[in-house]
Amino acid sequence: MKVLKFGGTSVANADNIKRVLTIIAEKAKNEKLVVVVSALSKVTDLLQLASQKAASNDESFKEIVAEIEKKHLDTLKELIPVSEQSSLLSHLKRIINHLETLLDGCFLLGELSPRTADTILGFGELLSSYIIAEALKQNLKNSGYADSRELIKTNANFGKAVVNFEISNQLIADYFASNESQVVVLPGFIASTTDGIHTTLGRGGSDYTAAIVAAALNAKELEIWTDVNGMFTANPKIVKQAQPIATISYQEAMELSHFGAKVLYPPTIQPVLRKNIPILIKNTFEPEAVGTYISNDVVSQTNPVKGISHIDNIALLTLEGPGMVGVSGSSKRLFEVLSQENINVIFITQASSEHSICIGILNSDAEIAEIAINKAFEIEIAQNKIDPCIVENNLCIIALVGENMKNHQGLSGRMFSTLGKNNVNIRAIAQGASERNISAVINERDVKKALNTLHENFFEENTKQLNLFVMGVGNVGEKFIEQIHQQKKFLKENLKINLRVIALSNSRKMHFDEDGISLKDWQTVLNNGETANQELFIAKVKELNLRNSIFVDITANESVSKTYEHYLKQSVGVVTCNKIACSSAYDNYKHLKNLSRQYNAPFLFETNVGAGLPIIDTVKNLIASGDKVNKIQAVLSGSLNFIFNNFDENHSFHDVVKEAGVQGFTEPDPKIDLSGIDVARKILILIRESGYQMDIEAIANESFMPDECLATTSNEAFFASLQKHAAHFDALYNEAKNKDSRLKYVAQFENGKASVGLQFIPKDHPFYNLEGKDNIVLFYTDRYVDQPLLIKGAGAGAAVTASGIFADVIRIGNV
């Protein structure tokens, strides 16, 4: 014999019930079945609401009853032929009339006793089981119905009655010994005392009903049919990469169900565990799926962790004080107080000094618990031996569960370091002596990030998901998105990095998609987005609170650069090609670097100098290895190098600058490049990364531009001034030619002094043959004395700059 239980979603409506009937009919061909059913989906909630409204003298309870009645009558009419409906509809209406009578009583008395509440809540199962039993008879004549209240006996602890197994087992065995039906349908959840008073087994108790019956009958197997493909490695509604668990032990399943795996009601396992009856969790809507098999015969797996679960709406209560140290009975008194208030303790941890003890309970019990504890310890509190009870609300317990965890070292460290890297603050920790679970209390707002981060670490073959929030989609931004789209598959397969663009923004529009923006038509999506707003952008990044989040700044905007600290403080990494932040006041630069370390949030800006060239990374490695940079000589502007390499007798300075802008080598405002401020910022960043303290005011900027050109306020006026002063630029070119030299805009640092300016470079200098838009940097260090360390390559252009930003993102993914 097998026992099958079908949950509320499985019997939510007539269509779903037809699926259930098909499953039952197929299985009944080979063996006898006991079928336990829940109430139709949401009906128990409606019954609870109706009873509360009735007890509050709110006549709208009648509307809820009408809704319940219609739901069941419609379901029956769809399942039963018209010719046979009359007597069945009459029976259903009699049940509904009984329900109305009870609710009328609550309304008149203005109260709802626990006993009455249990009776009312049981109507959902009574109605659903009756309909399903009658529908089953249409095709399976040898089927019957039994009332669970006559078979399962409990005490009078209404709301969550305790089963008397000795009596119940005998009643169940006797009934089925004389019953010859191939299938017997039972309502779940409900039971009664030996005096016949109606009780319930707790919300989710239909699972428990099925387990009680299975154990009493020594069933071959207990099947729990629900709306998912078994137990998952995490809640699939929160962790989309969660995977079904094929096999799991009773103990592991019990731990996961206790910590919120709602596919199984926690007490279910105990009755069948004693009889070693396996449990199979199946999906009513995908009956061909394997499901989860729960037993003692679990196949050993390489991963010691079976699942990650959580409990929401937790409050943490802390009792502490010197008066607890060495004083016996403090814990006993604390738990007695909670027991007297009927408060369930979910989590316990105590300091080895005995100075404090923390307990986790439901948020809804926190206020009552606080008052009761403070009253129980009021003498010690008055004497300052114990502090008043500390209550922290809106917390969550997350748990790592696995039978073999005890045989693997370092799991705790791996768990907590993974959470720490994503700025998930841990309020308390507990680990049982069995080492079957490691539990931690965290802020409720961090639960999604925590579960996804842990699941990624323990179950996804070390695939790391990076969530990008991109601001700035001009020339460089377009190339960056294009490169992500092109390389996405390669990164996932070869580097185990899953890149998702969660947000895009330009100066006009912004768009967020928590599931990732499709990069095929991102321009259309962005154009249809909401109005761009930096403060709202920050708020949404914070609200989403995704793991491995990275803010990517592809602008040259000063106001955007001032937002970095907001991201870093949320443990959101920052990748930027915007030079303003790192060349701002030294204190601000150090502040951002310190925030990066404090909040474990990467702050990378390789493209600040040399676009895609690994210049900053090289400096970091030199310093980290103990070398010291003594002198820097560099051509750091690809834009200016392009301009001076193409400026000659046949091409005016004005035309070459125009062309540089067209090709995307200059900033939108070309004065930023031509004034030398851009180069000054770059050398300043290199100086700072080399370990020196300097501000931009200390850099001598020897401008080659006429003051009138730099004073213009629009690009149109600027280019007009270049034409006006053409003779000035021609004179510079001719002087270089007469000296057999080439014009290069050079940045240099030595002996604590730095400068940027136009120089005449002779033929024997390394800078002379620097072509196109290339950059070159010479580092003279303690190790590179006679021959400098040289880095050379393309230092401007949308594609190379985008590749530099991309490289920084990959660096974060590889950490």
Tab-separated table of N, CA and C in Angstrom, residues 95-161:
chain	number	residue	atom	x	y	z
A	95	ILE	N	-22.907	21.455	4.467
A	95	ILE	CA	-21.605	21.729	5.123
A	95	ILE	C	-21.398	23.242	5.244
A	96	ILE	N	-21.686	23.965	4.162
A	96	ILE	CA	-21.521	25.432	4.168
A	96	ILE	C	-22.464	26.058	5.191
A	97	ASN	N	-23.692	25.549	5.294
A	97	ASN	CA	-24.648	26.077	6.275
A	97	ASN	C	-24.126	25.888	7.698
A	98	HIS	N	-23.493	24.742	7.950
A	98	HIS	CA	-22.892	24.493	9.274
A	98	HIS	C	-21.793	25.517	9.559
A	99	LEU	N	-20.985	25.784	8.516
A	99	LEU	CA	-19.924	26.801	8.649
A	99	LEU	C	-20.531	28.160	8.964
A	100	GLU	N	-21.579	28.529	8.266
A	100	GLU	CA	-22.228	29.825	8.512
A	100	GLU	C	-22.771	29.921	9.929
A	101	THR	N	-23.300	28.834	10.435
A	101	THR	CA	-23.838	28.824	11.800
A	101	THR	C	-22.737	29.112	12.811
A	102	LEU	N	-21.595	28.469	12.627
A	102	LEU	CA	-20.462	28.700	13.541
A	102	LEU	C	-19.999	30.156	13.470
A	103	LEU	N	-19.918	30.701	12.260
A	103	LEU	CA	-19.459	32.086	12.094
A	103	LEU	C	-20.483	33.076	12.645
A	104	ASP	N	-21.752	32.747	12.492
A	104	ASP	CA	-22.795	33.590	13.090
A	104	ASP	C	-22.634	33.633	14.610
A	105	GLY	N	-22.284	32.484	15.176
A	105	GLY	CA	-22.056	32.440	16.622
A	105	GLY	C	-20.896	33.318	17.036
A	106	CYS	N	-19.816	33.280	16.262
A	106	CYS	CA	-18.659	34.154	16.542
A	106	CYS	C	-19.066	35.618	16.450
A	107	PHE	N	-19.902	35.921	15.468
A	107	PHE	CA	-20.349	37.298	15.266
A	107	PHE	C	-21.191	37.780	16.449
A	108	LEU	N	-22.104	36.933	16.900
A	108	LEU	CA	-22.992	37.314	18.002
A	108	LEU	C	-22.238	37.433	19.322
A	109	LEU	N	-21.281	36.518	19.540
A	109	LEU	CA	-20.518	36.539	20.799
A	109	LEU	C	-19.372	37.544	20.753
A	110	GLY	N	-18.953	37.872	19.561
A	110	GLY	CA	-17.818	38.801	19.432
A	110	GLY	C	-16.516	38.183	19.880
A	111	GLU	N	-16.362	36.873	19.720
A	111	GLU	CA	-15.126	36.215	20.111
A	111	GLU	C	-14.890	34.980	19.252
A	112	LEU	N	-13.633	34.531	19.267
A	112	LEU	CA	-13.247	33.342	18.520
A	112	LEU	C	-12.348	32.510	19.422
A	113	SER	N	-12.885	31.464	20.000
A	113	SER	CA	-12.096	30.601	20.884
A	113	SER	C	-11.198	29.700	20.045
A	114	PRO	N	-10.079	29.227	20.593
A	114	PRO	CA	-9.204	28.302	19.858
A	114	PRO	C	-9.954	27.062	19.382
A	115	ARG	N	-10.869	26.560	20.209
A	115	ARG	CA	-11.638	25.369	19.830
A	115	ARG	C	-12.501	25.653	18.600
A	116	THR	N	-13.193	26.781	18.601
A	116	THR	CA	-14.041	27.134	17.455
A	116	THR	C	-13.193	27.396	16.219
A	117	ALA	N	-12.047	28.045	16.413
A	117	ALA	CA	-11.156	28.335	15.283
A	117	ALA	C	-10.729	27.043	14.599
A	118	ASP	N	-10.379	26.005	15.388
A	118	ASP	CA	-9.972	24.725	14.810
A	118	ASP	C	-11.097	24.108	13.983
A	119	THR	N	-12.308	24.170	14.517
A	119	THR	CA	-13.448	23.593	13.807
A	119	THR	C	-13.673	24.315	12.475
A	120	ILE	N	-13.607	25.637	12.510
A	120	ILE	CA	-13.840	26.425	11.295
A	120	ILE	C	-12.751	26.159	10.247
A	121	LEU	N	-11.492	26.148	10.690
A	121	LEU	CA	-10.390	25.965	9.738
A	121	LEU	C	-10.439	24.596	9.062
A	122	GLY	N	-11.041	23.611	9.706
A	122	GLY	CA	-11.103	22.270	9.134
A	122	GLY	C	-12.082	22.109	7.993
A	123	PHE	N	-12.949	23.094	7.775
A	123	PHE	CA	-13.954	22.971	6.724
A	123	PHE	C	-13.337	22.890	5.325
A	124	GLY	N	-12.190	23.487	5.128
A	124	GLY	CA	-11.551	23.446	3.805
A	124	GLY	C	-11.254	22.021	3.369
A	125	GLU	N	-10.669	21.233	4.281
A	125	GLU	CA	-10.352	19.840	3.963
A	125	GLU	C	-11.617	18.991	3.853
A	126	LEU	N	-12.612	19.262	4.692
A	126	LEU	CA	-13.863	18.503	4.613
A	126	LEU	C	-14.518	18.686	3.246
A	127	LEU	N	-14.532	19.905	2.753
A	127	LEU	CA	-15.156	20.200	1.460
A	127	LEU	C	-14.360	19.602	0.302
A	128	SER	N	-13.043	19.825	0.298
A	128	SER	CA	-12.224	19.351	-0.825
A	128	SER	C	-12.214	17.829	-0.888
A	129	SER	N	-12.055	17.162	0.263
A	129	SER	CA	-11.983	15.694	0.260
A	129	SER	C	-13.292	15.080	-0.220
A	130	TYR	N	-14.411	15.690	0.148
A	130	TYR	CA	-15.719	15.182	-0.288
A	130	TYR	C	-15.845	15.279	-1.809
A	131	ILE	N	-15.465	16.441	-2.368
A	131	ILE	CA	-15.562	16.643	-3.820
A	131	ILE	C	-14.648	15.669	-4.559
A	132	ILE	N	-13.414	15.520	-4.078
A	132	ILE	CA	-12.444	14.659	-4.771
A	132	ILE	C	-12.864	13.191	-4.674
A	133	ALA	N	-13.378	12.789	-3.513
A	133	ALA	CA	-13.833	11.399	-3.352
A	133	ALA	C	-14.983	11.089	-4.306
A	134	GLU	N	-15.922	12.023	-4.429
A	134	GLU	CA	-17.060	11.805	-5.325
A	134	GLU	C	-16.621	11.829	-6.789
A	135	ALA	N	-15.664	12.708	-7.131
A	135	ALA	CA	-15.164	12.768	-8.509
A	135	ALA	C	-14.407	11.490	-8.855
A	136	LEU	N	-13.692	10.930	-7.895
A	136	LEU	CA	-12.917	9.707	-8.120
A	136	LEU	C	-13.836	8.522	-8.432
A	137	LYS	N	-15.009	8.510	-7.800
A	137	LYS	CA	-15.967	7.401	-8.003
A	137	LYS	C	-16.487	7.344	-9.433
A	138	GLN	N	-16.393	8.449	-10.182
A	138	GLN	CA	-16.903	8.472	-11.549
A	138	GLN	C	-16.167	7.472	-12.438
A	139	ASN	N	-14.870	7.287	-12.182
A	139	ASN	CA	-14.070	6.382	-13.016
A	139	ASN	C	-13.498	5.200	-12.234
A	140	LEU	N	-13.477	5.302	-10.930
A	140	LEU	CA	-12.934	4.224	-10.102
A	140	LEU	C	-13.986	3.869	-9.060
A	141	LYS	N	-14.816	2.918	-9.429
A	141	LYS	CA	-15.967	2.603	-8.566
A	141	LYS	C	-15.534	2.056	-7.210
A	142	ASN	N	-14.429	1.308	-7.204
A	142	ASN	CA	-13.978	0.709	-5.952
A	142	ASN	C	-13.133	1.701	-5.162
A	143	SER	N	-13.720	2.840	-4.855
A	143	SER	CA	-13.030	3.867	-4.056
A	143	SER	C	-13.961	4.321	-2.953
A	144	GLY	N	-13.371	4.831	-1.883
A	144	GLY	CA	-14.185	5.226	-0.743
A	144	GLY	C	-13.672	6.476	-0.061
A	145	TYR	N	-14.296	6.794	1.038
A	145	TYR	CA	-13.977	8.022	1.786
A	145	TYR	C	-13.940	7.699	3.271
A	146	ALA	N	-12.991	8.266	3.992
A	146	ALA	CA	-12.924	8.114	5.448
A	146	ALA	C	-12.672	9.483	6.063
A	147	ASP	N	-13.234	9.689	7.237
A	147	ASP	CA	-13.087	10.958	7.942
A	147	ASP	C	-11.894	10.853	8.899
A	148	SER	N	-10.879	11.649	8.670
A	148	SER	CA	-9.661	11.600	9.486
A	148	SER	C	-9.943	11.850	10.962
A	149	ARG	N	-11.008	12.578	11.261
A	149	ARG	CA	-11.336	12.880	12.656
A	149	ARG	C	-11.709	11.613	13.429
A	150	GLU	N	-12.126	10.577	12.712
A	150	GLU	CA	-12.481	9.330	13.367
A	150	GLU	C	-11.286	8.392	13.503
A	151	LEU	N	-10.176	8.729	12.812
A	151	LEU	CA	-9.007	7.845	12.805
A	151	LEU	C	-7.819	8.408	13.584
A	152	ILE	N	-7.689	9.732	13.616
A	152	ILE	CA	-6.535	10.358	14.281
A	152	ILE	C	-7.019	11.092	15.520
A	153	LYS	N	-6.512	10.662	16.673
A	153	LYS	CA	-6.927	11.229	17.948
A	153	LYS	C	-5.779	12.033	18.563
A	154	THR	N	-6.148	13.171	19.149
A	154	THR	CA	-5.145	14.101	19.681
A	154	THR	C	-5.563	14.589	21.064
A	155	ASN	N	-4.682	15.399	21.664
A	155	ASN	CA	-5.076	16.119	22.870
A	155	ASN	C	-5.861	17.360	22.463
A	156	ALA	N	-6.176	18.209	23.410
A	156	ALA	CA	-7.006	19.390	23.130
A	156	ALA	C	-6.167	20.648	22.974
A	157	ASN	N	-4.961	20.504	22.484
A	157	ASN	CA	-4.097	21.666	22.226
A	157	ASN	C	-4.490	22.250	20.864
A	158	PHE	N	-5.542	23.047	20.871
A	158	PHE	CA	-6.113	23.559	19.627
A	158	PHE	C	-5.117	24.429	18.861
A	159	GLY	N	-5.108	24.250	17.557
A	159	GLY	CA	-4.176	24.992	16.696
A	159	GLY	C	-3.012	24.142	16.271
A	160	LYS	N	-2.544	23.279	17.169
A	160	LYS	CA	-1.439	22.368	16.839
A	160	LYS	C	-1.504	21.205	17.817
A	161	ALA	N	-2.523	20.376	17.640
A	161	ALA	CA	-2.790	19.296	18.580
A	161	ALA	C	-1.712	18.217	18.508
